[in-house]
XYZ file of C-alpha atoms in Angstrom:
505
model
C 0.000 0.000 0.000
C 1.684 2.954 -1.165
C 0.298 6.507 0.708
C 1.370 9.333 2.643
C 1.060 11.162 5.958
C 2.539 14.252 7.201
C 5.279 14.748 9.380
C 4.462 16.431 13.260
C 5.842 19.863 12.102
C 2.734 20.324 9.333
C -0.002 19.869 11.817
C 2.080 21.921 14.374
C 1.844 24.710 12.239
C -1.632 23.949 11.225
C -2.912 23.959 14.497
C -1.453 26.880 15.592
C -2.497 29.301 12.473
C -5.114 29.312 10.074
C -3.000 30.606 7.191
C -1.368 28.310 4.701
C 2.093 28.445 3.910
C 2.924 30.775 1.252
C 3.807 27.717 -1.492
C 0.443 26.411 -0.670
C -1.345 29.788 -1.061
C 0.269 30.209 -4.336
C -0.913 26.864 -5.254
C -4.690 27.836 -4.432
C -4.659 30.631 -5.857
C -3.913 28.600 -9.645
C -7.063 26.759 -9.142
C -8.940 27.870 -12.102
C -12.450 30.090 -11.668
C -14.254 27.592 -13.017
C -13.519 25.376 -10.511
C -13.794 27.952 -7.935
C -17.243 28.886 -8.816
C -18.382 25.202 -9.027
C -17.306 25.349 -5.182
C -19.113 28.200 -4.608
C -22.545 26.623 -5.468
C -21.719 22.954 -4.156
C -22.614 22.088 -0.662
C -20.035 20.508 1.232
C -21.204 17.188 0.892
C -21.686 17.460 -2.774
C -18.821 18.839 -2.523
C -16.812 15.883 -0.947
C -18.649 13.290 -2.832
C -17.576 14.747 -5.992
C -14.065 14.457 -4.670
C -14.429 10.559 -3.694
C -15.664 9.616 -7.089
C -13.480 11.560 -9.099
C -9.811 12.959 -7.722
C -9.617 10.331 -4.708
C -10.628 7.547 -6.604
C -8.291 7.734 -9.758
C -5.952 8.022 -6.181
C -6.899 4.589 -5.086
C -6.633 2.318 -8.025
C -3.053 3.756 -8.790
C -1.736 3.775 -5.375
C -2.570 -0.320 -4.500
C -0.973 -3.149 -6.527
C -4.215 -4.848 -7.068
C -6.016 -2.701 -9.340
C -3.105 -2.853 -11.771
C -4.330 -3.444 -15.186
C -7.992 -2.778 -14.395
C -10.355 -0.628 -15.351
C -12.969 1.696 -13.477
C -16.296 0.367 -14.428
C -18.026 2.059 -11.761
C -17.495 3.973 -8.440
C -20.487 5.429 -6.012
C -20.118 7.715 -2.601
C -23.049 7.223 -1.016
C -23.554 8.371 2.902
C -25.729 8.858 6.129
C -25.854 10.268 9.371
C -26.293 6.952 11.122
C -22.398 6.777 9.831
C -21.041 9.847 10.936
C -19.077 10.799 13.800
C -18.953 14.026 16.216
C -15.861 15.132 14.091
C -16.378 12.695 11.135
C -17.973 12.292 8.070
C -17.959 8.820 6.537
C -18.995 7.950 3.106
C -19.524 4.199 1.666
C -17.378 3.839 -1.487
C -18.503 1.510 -4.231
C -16.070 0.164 -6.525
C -16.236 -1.977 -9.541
C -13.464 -2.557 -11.711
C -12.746 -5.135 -14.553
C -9.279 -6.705 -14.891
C -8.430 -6.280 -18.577
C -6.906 -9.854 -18.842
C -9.732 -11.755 -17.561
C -12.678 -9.324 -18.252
C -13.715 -10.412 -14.962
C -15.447 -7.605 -12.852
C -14.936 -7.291 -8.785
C -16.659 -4.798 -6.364
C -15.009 -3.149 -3.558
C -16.613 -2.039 -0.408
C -14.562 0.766 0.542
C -15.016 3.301 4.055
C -13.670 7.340 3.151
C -13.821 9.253 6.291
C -13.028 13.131 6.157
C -12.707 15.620 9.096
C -16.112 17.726 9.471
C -16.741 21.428 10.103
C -15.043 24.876 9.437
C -11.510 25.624 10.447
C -13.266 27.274 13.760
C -14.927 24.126 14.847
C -11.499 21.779 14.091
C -9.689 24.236 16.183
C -11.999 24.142 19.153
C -12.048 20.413 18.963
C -8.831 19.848 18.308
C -9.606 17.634 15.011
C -6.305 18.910 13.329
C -4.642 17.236 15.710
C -6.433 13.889 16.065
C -6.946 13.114 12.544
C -3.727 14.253 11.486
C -2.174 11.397 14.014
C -4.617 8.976 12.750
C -3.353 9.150 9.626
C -0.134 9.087 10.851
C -0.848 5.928 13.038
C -2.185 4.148 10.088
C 0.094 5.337 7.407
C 3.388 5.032 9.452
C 3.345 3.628 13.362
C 1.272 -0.069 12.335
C 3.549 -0.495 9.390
C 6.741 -0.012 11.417
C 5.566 -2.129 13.878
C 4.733 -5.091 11.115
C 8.476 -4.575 9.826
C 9.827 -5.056 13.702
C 7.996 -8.441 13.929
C 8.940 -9.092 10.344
C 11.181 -12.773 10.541
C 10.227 -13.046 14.731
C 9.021 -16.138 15.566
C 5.338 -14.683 16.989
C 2.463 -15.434 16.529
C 1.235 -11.753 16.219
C -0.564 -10.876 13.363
C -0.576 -7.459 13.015
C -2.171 -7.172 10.102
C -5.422 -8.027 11.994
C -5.549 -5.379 14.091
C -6.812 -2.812 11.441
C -9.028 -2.756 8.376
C -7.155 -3.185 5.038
C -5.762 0.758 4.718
C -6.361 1.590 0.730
C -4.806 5.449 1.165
C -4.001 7.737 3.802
C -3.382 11.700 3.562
C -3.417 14.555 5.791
C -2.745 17.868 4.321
C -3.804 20.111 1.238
C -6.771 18.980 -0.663
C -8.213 21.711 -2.699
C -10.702 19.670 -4.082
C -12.351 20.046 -0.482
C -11.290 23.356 1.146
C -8.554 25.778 1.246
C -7.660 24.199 5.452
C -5.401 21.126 6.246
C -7.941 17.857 5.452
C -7.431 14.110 6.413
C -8.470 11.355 3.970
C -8.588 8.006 5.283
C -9.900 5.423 2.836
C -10.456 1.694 4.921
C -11.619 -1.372 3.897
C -15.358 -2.115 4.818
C -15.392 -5.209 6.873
C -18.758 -5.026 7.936
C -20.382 -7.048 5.074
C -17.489 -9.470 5.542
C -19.649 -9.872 9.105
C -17.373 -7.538 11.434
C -19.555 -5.612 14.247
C -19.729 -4.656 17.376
C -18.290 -6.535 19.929
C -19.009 -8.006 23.405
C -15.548 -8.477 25.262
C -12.021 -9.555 24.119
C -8.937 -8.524 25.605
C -5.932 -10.452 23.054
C -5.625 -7.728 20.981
C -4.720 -4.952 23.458
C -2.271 -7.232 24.684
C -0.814 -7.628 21.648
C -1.093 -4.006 20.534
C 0.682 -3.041 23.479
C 3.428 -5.610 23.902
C 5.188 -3.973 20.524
C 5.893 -0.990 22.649
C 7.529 -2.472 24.920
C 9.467 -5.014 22.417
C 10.834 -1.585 20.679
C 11.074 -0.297 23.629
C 14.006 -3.133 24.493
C 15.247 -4.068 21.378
C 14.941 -0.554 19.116
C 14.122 1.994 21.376
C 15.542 4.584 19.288
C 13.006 3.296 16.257
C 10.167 3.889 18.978
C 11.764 7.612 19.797
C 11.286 7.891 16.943
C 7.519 6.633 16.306
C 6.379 8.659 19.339
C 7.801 11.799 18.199
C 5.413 11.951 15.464
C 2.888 11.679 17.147
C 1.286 15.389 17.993
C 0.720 15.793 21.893
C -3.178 15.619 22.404
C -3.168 17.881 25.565
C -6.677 18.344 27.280
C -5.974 21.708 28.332
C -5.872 24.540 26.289
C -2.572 26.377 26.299
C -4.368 29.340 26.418
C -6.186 28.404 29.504
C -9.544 28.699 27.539
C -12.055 26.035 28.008
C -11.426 23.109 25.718
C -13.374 20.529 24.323
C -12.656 18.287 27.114
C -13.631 20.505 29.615
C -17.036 20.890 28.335
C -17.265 17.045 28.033
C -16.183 16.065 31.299
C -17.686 18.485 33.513
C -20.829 16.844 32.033
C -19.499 13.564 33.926
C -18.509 15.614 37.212
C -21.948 16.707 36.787
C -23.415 13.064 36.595
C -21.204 12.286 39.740
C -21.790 14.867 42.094
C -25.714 14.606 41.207
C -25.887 11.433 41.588
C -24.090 11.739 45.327
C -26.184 14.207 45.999
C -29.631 11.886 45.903
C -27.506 8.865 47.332
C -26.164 10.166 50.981
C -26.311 6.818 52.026
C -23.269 5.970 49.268
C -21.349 9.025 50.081
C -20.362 8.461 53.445
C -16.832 8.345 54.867
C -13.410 8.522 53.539
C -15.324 8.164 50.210
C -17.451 11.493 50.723
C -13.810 13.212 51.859
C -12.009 12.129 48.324
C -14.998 13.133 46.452
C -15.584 16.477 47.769
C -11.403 17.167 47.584
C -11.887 15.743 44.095
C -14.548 18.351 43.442
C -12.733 20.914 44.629
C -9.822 20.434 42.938
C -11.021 19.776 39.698
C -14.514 20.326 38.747
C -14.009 23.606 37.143
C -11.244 22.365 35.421
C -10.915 18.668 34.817
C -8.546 18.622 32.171
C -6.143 19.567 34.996
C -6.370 15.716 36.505
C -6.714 14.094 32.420
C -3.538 16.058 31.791
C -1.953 14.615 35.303
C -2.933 10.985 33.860
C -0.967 12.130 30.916
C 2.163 11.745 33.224
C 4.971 8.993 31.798
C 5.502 6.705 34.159
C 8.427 4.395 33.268
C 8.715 1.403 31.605
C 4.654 1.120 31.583
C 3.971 4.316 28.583
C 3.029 2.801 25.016
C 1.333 4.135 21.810
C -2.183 3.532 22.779
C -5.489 3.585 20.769
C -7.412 6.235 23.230
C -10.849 5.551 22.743
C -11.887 1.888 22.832
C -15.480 2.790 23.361
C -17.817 -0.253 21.683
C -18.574 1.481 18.271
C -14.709 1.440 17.308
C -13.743 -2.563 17.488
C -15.240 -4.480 15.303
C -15.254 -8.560 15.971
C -16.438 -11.078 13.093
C -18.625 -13.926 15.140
C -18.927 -17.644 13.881
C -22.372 -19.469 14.348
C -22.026 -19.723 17.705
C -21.539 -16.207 18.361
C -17.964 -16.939 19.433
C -15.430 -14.395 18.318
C -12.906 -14.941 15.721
C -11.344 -11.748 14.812
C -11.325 -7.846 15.698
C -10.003 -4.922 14.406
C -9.168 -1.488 15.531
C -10.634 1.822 13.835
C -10.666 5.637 15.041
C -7.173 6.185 16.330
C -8.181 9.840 16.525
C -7.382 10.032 20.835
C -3.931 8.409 20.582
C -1.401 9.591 22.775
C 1.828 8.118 24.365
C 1.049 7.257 27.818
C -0.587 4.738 30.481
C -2.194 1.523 28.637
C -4.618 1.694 31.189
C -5.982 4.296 29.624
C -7.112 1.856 26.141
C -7.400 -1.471 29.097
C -9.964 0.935 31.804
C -11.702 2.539 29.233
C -13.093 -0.713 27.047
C -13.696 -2.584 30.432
C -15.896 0.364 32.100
C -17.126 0.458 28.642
C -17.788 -2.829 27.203
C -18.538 -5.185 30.264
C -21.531 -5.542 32.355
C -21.376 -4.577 36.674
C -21.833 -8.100 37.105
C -18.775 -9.499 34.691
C -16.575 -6.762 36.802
C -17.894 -7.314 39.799
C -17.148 -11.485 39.216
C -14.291 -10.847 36.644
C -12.324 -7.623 37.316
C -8.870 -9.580 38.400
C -9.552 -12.392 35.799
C -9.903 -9.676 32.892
C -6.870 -8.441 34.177
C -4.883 -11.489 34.190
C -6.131 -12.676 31.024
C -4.627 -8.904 29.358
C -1.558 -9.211 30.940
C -0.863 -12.947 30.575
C -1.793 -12.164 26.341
C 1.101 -8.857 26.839
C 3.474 -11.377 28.411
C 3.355 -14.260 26.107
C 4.047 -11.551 22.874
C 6.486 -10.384 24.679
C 8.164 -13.172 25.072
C 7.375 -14.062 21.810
C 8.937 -11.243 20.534
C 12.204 -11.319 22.889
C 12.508 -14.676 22.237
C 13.281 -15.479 26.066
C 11.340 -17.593 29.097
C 9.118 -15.280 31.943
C 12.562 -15.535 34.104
C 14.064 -13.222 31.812
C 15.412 -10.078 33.565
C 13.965 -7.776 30.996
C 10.785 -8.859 32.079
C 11.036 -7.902 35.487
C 8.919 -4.645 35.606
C 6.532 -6.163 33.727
C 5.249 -8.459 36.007
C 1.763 -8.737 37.224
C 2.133 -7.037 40.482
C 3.889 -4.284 39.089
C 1.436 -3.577 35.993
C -1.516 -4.180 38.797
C 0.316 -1.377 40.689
C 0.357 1.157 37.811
C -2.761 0.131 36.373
C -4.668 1.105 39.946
C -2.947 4.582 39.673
C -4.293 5.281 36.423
C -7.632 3.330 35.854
C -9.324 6.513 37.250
C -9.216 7.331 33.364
C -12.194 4.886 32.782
C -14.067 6.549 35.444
C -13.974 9.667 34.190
C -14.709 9.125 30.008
C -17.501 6.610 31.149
C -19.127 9.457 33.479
C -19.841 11.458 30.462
C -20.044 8.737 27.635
C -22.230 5.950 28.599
C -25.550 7.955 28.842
C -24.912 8.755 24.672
C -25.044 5.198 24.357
C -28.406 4.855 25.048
C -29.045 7.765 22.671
C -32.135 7.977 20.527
C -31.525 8.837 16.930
C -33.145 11.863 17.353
C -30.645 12.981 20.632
C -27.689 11.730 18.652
C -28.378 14.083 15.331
C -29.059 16.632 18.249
C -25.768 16.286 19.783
C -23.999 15.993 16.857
C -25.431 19.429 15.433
C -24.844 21.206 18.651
C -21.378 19.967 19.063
C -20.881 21.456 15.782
C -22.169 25.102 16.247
C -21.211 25.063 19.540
C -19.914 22.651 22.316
C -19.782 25.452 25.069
C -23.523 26.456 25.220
C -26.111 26.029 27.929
C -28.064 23.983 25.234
C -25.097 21.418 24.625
C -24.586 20.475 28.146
C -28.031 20.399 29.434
C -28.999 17.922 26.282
C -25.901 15.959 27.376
C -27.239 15.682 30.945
C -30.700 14.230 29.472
C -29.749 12.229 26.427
C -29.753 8.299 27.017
C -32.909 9.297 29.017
C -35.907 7.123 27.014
C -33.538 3.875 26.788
C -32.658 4.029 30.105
C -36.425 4.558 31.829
C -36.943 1.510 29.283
C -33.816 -0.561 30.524
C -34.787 -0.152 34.573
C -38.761 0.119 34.087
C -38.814 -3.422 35.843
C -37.292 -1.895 38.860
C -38.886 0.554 41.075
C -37.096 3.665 42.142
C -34.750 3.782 39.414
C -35.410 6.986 37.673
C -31.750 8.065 39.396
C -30.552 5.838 36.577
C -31.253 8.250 33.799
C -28.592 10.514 34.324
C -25.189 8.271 36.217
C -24.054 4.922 35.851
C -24.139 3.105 38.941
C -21.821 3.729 41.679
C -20.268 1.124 44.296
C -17.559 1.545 47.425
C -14.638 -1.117 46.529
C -13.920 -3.788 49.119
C -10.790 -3.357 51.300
C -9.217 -2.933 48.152
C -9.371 -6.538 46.683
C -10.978 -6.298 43.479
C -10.897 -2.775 43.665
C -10.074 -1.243 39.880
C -8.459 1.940 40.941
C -7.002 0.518 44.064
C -4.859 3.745 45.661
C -5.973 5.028 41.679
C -6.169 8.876 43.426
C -3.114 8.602 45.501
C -1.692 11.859 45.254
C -4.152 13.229 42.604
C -6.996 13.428 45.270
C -5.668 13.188 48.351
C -2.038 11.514 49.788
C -3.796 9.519 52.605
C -6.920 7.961 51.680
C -5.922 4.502 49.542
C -8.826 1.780 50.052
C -12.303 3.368 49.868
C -12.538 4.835 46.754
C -15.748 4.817 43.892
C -15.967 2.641 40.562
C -18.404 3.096 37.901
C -20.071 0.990 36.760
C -21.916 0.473 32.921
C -25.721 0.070 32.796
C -26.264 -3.548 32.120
C-alpha cells in the first residue's frame, strides 16, 4: 500500500495558524475560476462526494498493486448520518473494476472518512490534531511495527488489528477546502460480518506488547515513532475552556448529582475524596486528564485512546464466538498509560456483574496475552530479567494509579449510548455550532434518558438511573479497579475506599 502522511511539524503549524504556507497559497490561488465557482454553489457534501468519485478515486486504483491493469467500471459515494461521527464524516465507497486480462469484474466495499466542520470548529475540537495522528498511526506507526515483527518467531498478526488501509493523507486537498484535510480510505469489513463486539482482551495485549518489544530491542526506532505523534493535551494552552472541559464536567456533573440523591453511598473517607476531588477539579478537569498524561516508566506505550464499543469491530462464527477484531478511530492516541485503552473498554464494554465477578480475571487474562508476545517477541522464558517490571504485580500497581481514566470518560459517555436517533443528530449538530452552550450540556445531561427509563422500568425507584451509571464503594481494596488510583491526585492519605463506575447492564 503505497500513501502518505505528514510529518508532526505540518499539523504543528496547522494547528497553531489558520494561514497556509505561502507555497500552498500560491498553489490555491492557480485553481482555475471555473472550478472555484463550481465550489461556490456545491454544498459541502456534494462537494466531498464529488471528490471521492473523481480525484480520490483515480488516487486509489493507482496507489494499491491490485487494481493494476484494471479498469474503473463504476465507483459510487453514497452516505448517512447513522455513519457519521462528532468530528467525522464517513462515506460508503462503491467500486467496480474489470481486470483487462480476464474481463472479470470485482466490487469493492470501501469506508472514506473526512474531518467535518469549518476551520473554527477543528480548532476548538482539536480535530487537526487527532486526525492528522490517525493518519499518521495508520500510514506510518502499524507499518513499522509489522516490519519489527517481520522474521520473529510470533504469533502476532498485526495485520489483523486494522481494516485493510487503501490510502491515507493529511494535508492540502483543494478539491475540499482551502484548510489542512485528512483522507482516510479503509476497507469495509462489515459485510465481511465484522460488528460490534461483546468483550475480548488479546488484541490490546498484543497491541501493546510492541511498545515495549521496541522499547528493548529498538528503542531509538520507537523515539522515533512517538515523536510523530502530535501531543493531544486536554488543556488549552491558552487556559480557555477546551473541548474536554465541556465534556467532562458533564461527567462531574453526573457524579456529584448522583451523590447528591444517594447520601447513604457518600459516606466516609469516600465522601472526603470526592468532595477534595470536586474541589480540585470540577471547574477544570482537564487539569487531573492532563496529570494521567504523566509517563511513568517502563509502563507508557502508543495507545489507541478511545476503545469505546462502536470502534472494534469482531467477526462472530455461528455460535456467536469471536474470531477476529479490528481497531478503527485512532483519533485520541497519545503516548502514555495503557490503562488508559485497558480501563476505558472494560468500564465500557462489560456488564457490573462481569466486573464485579471478573475484574482480576480480565486483568490477568490482558496481561498474561502482553506477556506471552512479549516473550514471543524477545525470544526469552518469563525468568528473563527484561521482564522484570513487567510483572503482574507491578502492571496491577500502575494500572490502579491510572484506571481513574475509565471513570472519568464513562461518566460522560455511557448515557450517549443509550441515545435515541433523534438525541444523537441533536448532539452531533450542537457539538458542531457550539460545544460550550447552555443547550449542549443540558442535552448531554438528558440524552440516554428514554432507553434508560426503558432498561430499569422493571425496577422501582430507578429513575436516578437516567442521568449516572451506577456507583459502588470497593472492598478493602481486593478487586478494587483503581485501588490507591487517586493517591496523590486526590488526596495523599486515603488509599482503600474509593468509587468505581459501573456500565448500565
Amino acid at each position: 500500500m503505497r500513501g502518505t502522511y505528514r510529518s508532526s511539524q505540518l499539523v504543528a503549524v496547522s494547528v497553531q495558524s489558520s494561514a497556509l504556507c505561502e507555497s500552498q497559497s500560491l498553489l490555491l490561488r492557480r485553481i482555475t475560476s471555473k472550478e472555484n465557482c463550481i465550489n461556490k454553489t456545491m454544498t459541502s457534501i456534494e462537494r466531498q462526494k464529488s471528490y471521492i468519485e473523481g480525484e480520490l478515486t483515480k488516487v486509489i486504483l493507482a496507489n494499491n498493486d491490485e487494481f493494476l491493469n484494471c479498469k474503473l467500471i463504476q465507483c459510487e459515494a453514497t452516505t448517512s448520518p447513522q455513519l457519521d461521527g462528532f468530528m467525522a464524516i464517513i462515506f460508503k465507497l462503491n467500486i467496480v473494476v474489470q481486470c483487462q486480462k480476464t474481463l472479470q469484474e470485482k466490487c469493492y466495499d470501501l469506508i472514506v472518512k473526512l474531518m467535518k466542520g469549518s476551520h473554527d470548529f477543528r480548532m476548538r475540537s482539536k480535530s487537526f490534531i487527532q486526525f492528522g495522528n490517525e493518519v499518521y498511526i495508520y500510514g506510518r506507526v502499524i507499518p513499522t511495527f509489522g516490519e519489527f515483527l517481520a522474521n520473529r518467531n510470533t504469533l502476532i498478526c498485526w495485520e489483523k488489528w486494522i481494516p485493510k488501509v487503501y490510502y491515507h493523507f493529511y494535508g492540502s486537498v483543494p478539491e475540499l477546502s482551502l484548510i489542512p484535510e485528512s483522507v482516510l480510505v479503509l476497507e469495509n469489513i462489515s459485510p465481511i460480518g465484522f460488528r460490534n463486539p461483546t468483550s475480548r482482551l488479546e488484541l490490546w495485549g498484543e497491541y501493546h506488547a510492541l511498545s515495549y518489544a521496541m522499547k528493548l530491542l529498538n528503542e531509538e526506532k520507537l523515539k522515533e515513532l512517538v515523536d510523530g505523534i502530535v501531543p493531544l493535551c486536554y488543556q488549552n494552552e491558552d487556559n480557555e475552556e477546551s473541548i474536554y472541559d465541556v465534556m467532562h464536567k458533564v461527567g462531574l456533573t453526573r457524579l456529584f448529582g448522583y451523590l447528591s440523591r444517594r447520601p447513604e453511598v457518600n459516606t466516609g473517607n469516600l465522601r472526603e475524596e470526592l468532595e477534595a476531588l470536586r474541589v480540585k477539579y470540577f471547574n477544570c478537569p482537564t487539569k487531573l486528564l492532563d496529570r494521567l498524561r504523566d509517563d511513568d516508566p517502563p509502563y507508557s506505550v502508543i495507545h489507541h485512546g478511545d476503545y469505546n464499543r462502536n470502534n472494534v469491530l469482531f467477526r462472530y462464527d455461528n455460535s456467536e464466538k469471536p474470531l477476529e477484531m479490528r481497531m478503527i478511530d485512532f483519533q485520541e492516541v497519545r503516548y502514555g498509560s495503557p490503562a488508559f485503552d485497558l480501563s476505558f473498554f472494560l468500564y465500557m464494554n462489560t456488564t457490573t456483574a462481569t466486573r464485579e465477578q471478573s475484574w482480576m480475571e480480565l486483568l490477568r487474562y490482558y496481561h498474561t496475552t502482553l506477556f506471552r508476545g512479549l516473550m514471543e517477541i524477545l525470544q526469552c522464558d518469563k525468568l528473563d530479567e527484561r521482564l522484570k517490571p513487567f510483572s503482574f504485580e507491578l502492571f496491577h500497581r500502575h494500572f490502579s494509579r491510572f484506571a481513574i481514566y475509565g471513570v472519568l470518560i464513562s461518566a460522560h459517555f455511557l448515557p450517549w449510548m443509550d441515545c435515541s436517533e433523534e438525541e444523537c443528530e441533536l448532539l452531533s449538530n450542537l457539538f458542531v455550532q457550539n460545544m460550550r452552550s447552555p443547550e449542549f450540556f443540558d442535552i448531554c445531561l438528558t440524552a440516554g434518558v428514554r432507553c434508560l427509563m426503558k432498561k430499569f422500568s422493571v425496577l422501582s425507584n430507578m429513575l436516578v438511573k437516567w442521568d449516572i451509571c451506577d456507583f459502588s464503594l470497593s472492598s478493602s481494596g481486593t478487586k478494587s479497579p483503581i485501588q490507591q488510583g487517586w493517591d496523590g491526585i486526590v488526596t495523599n492519605n486515603s488509599r482503600n475506599i474509593l468509587p468505581t463506575i459501573y456500565a448500565a447492564g
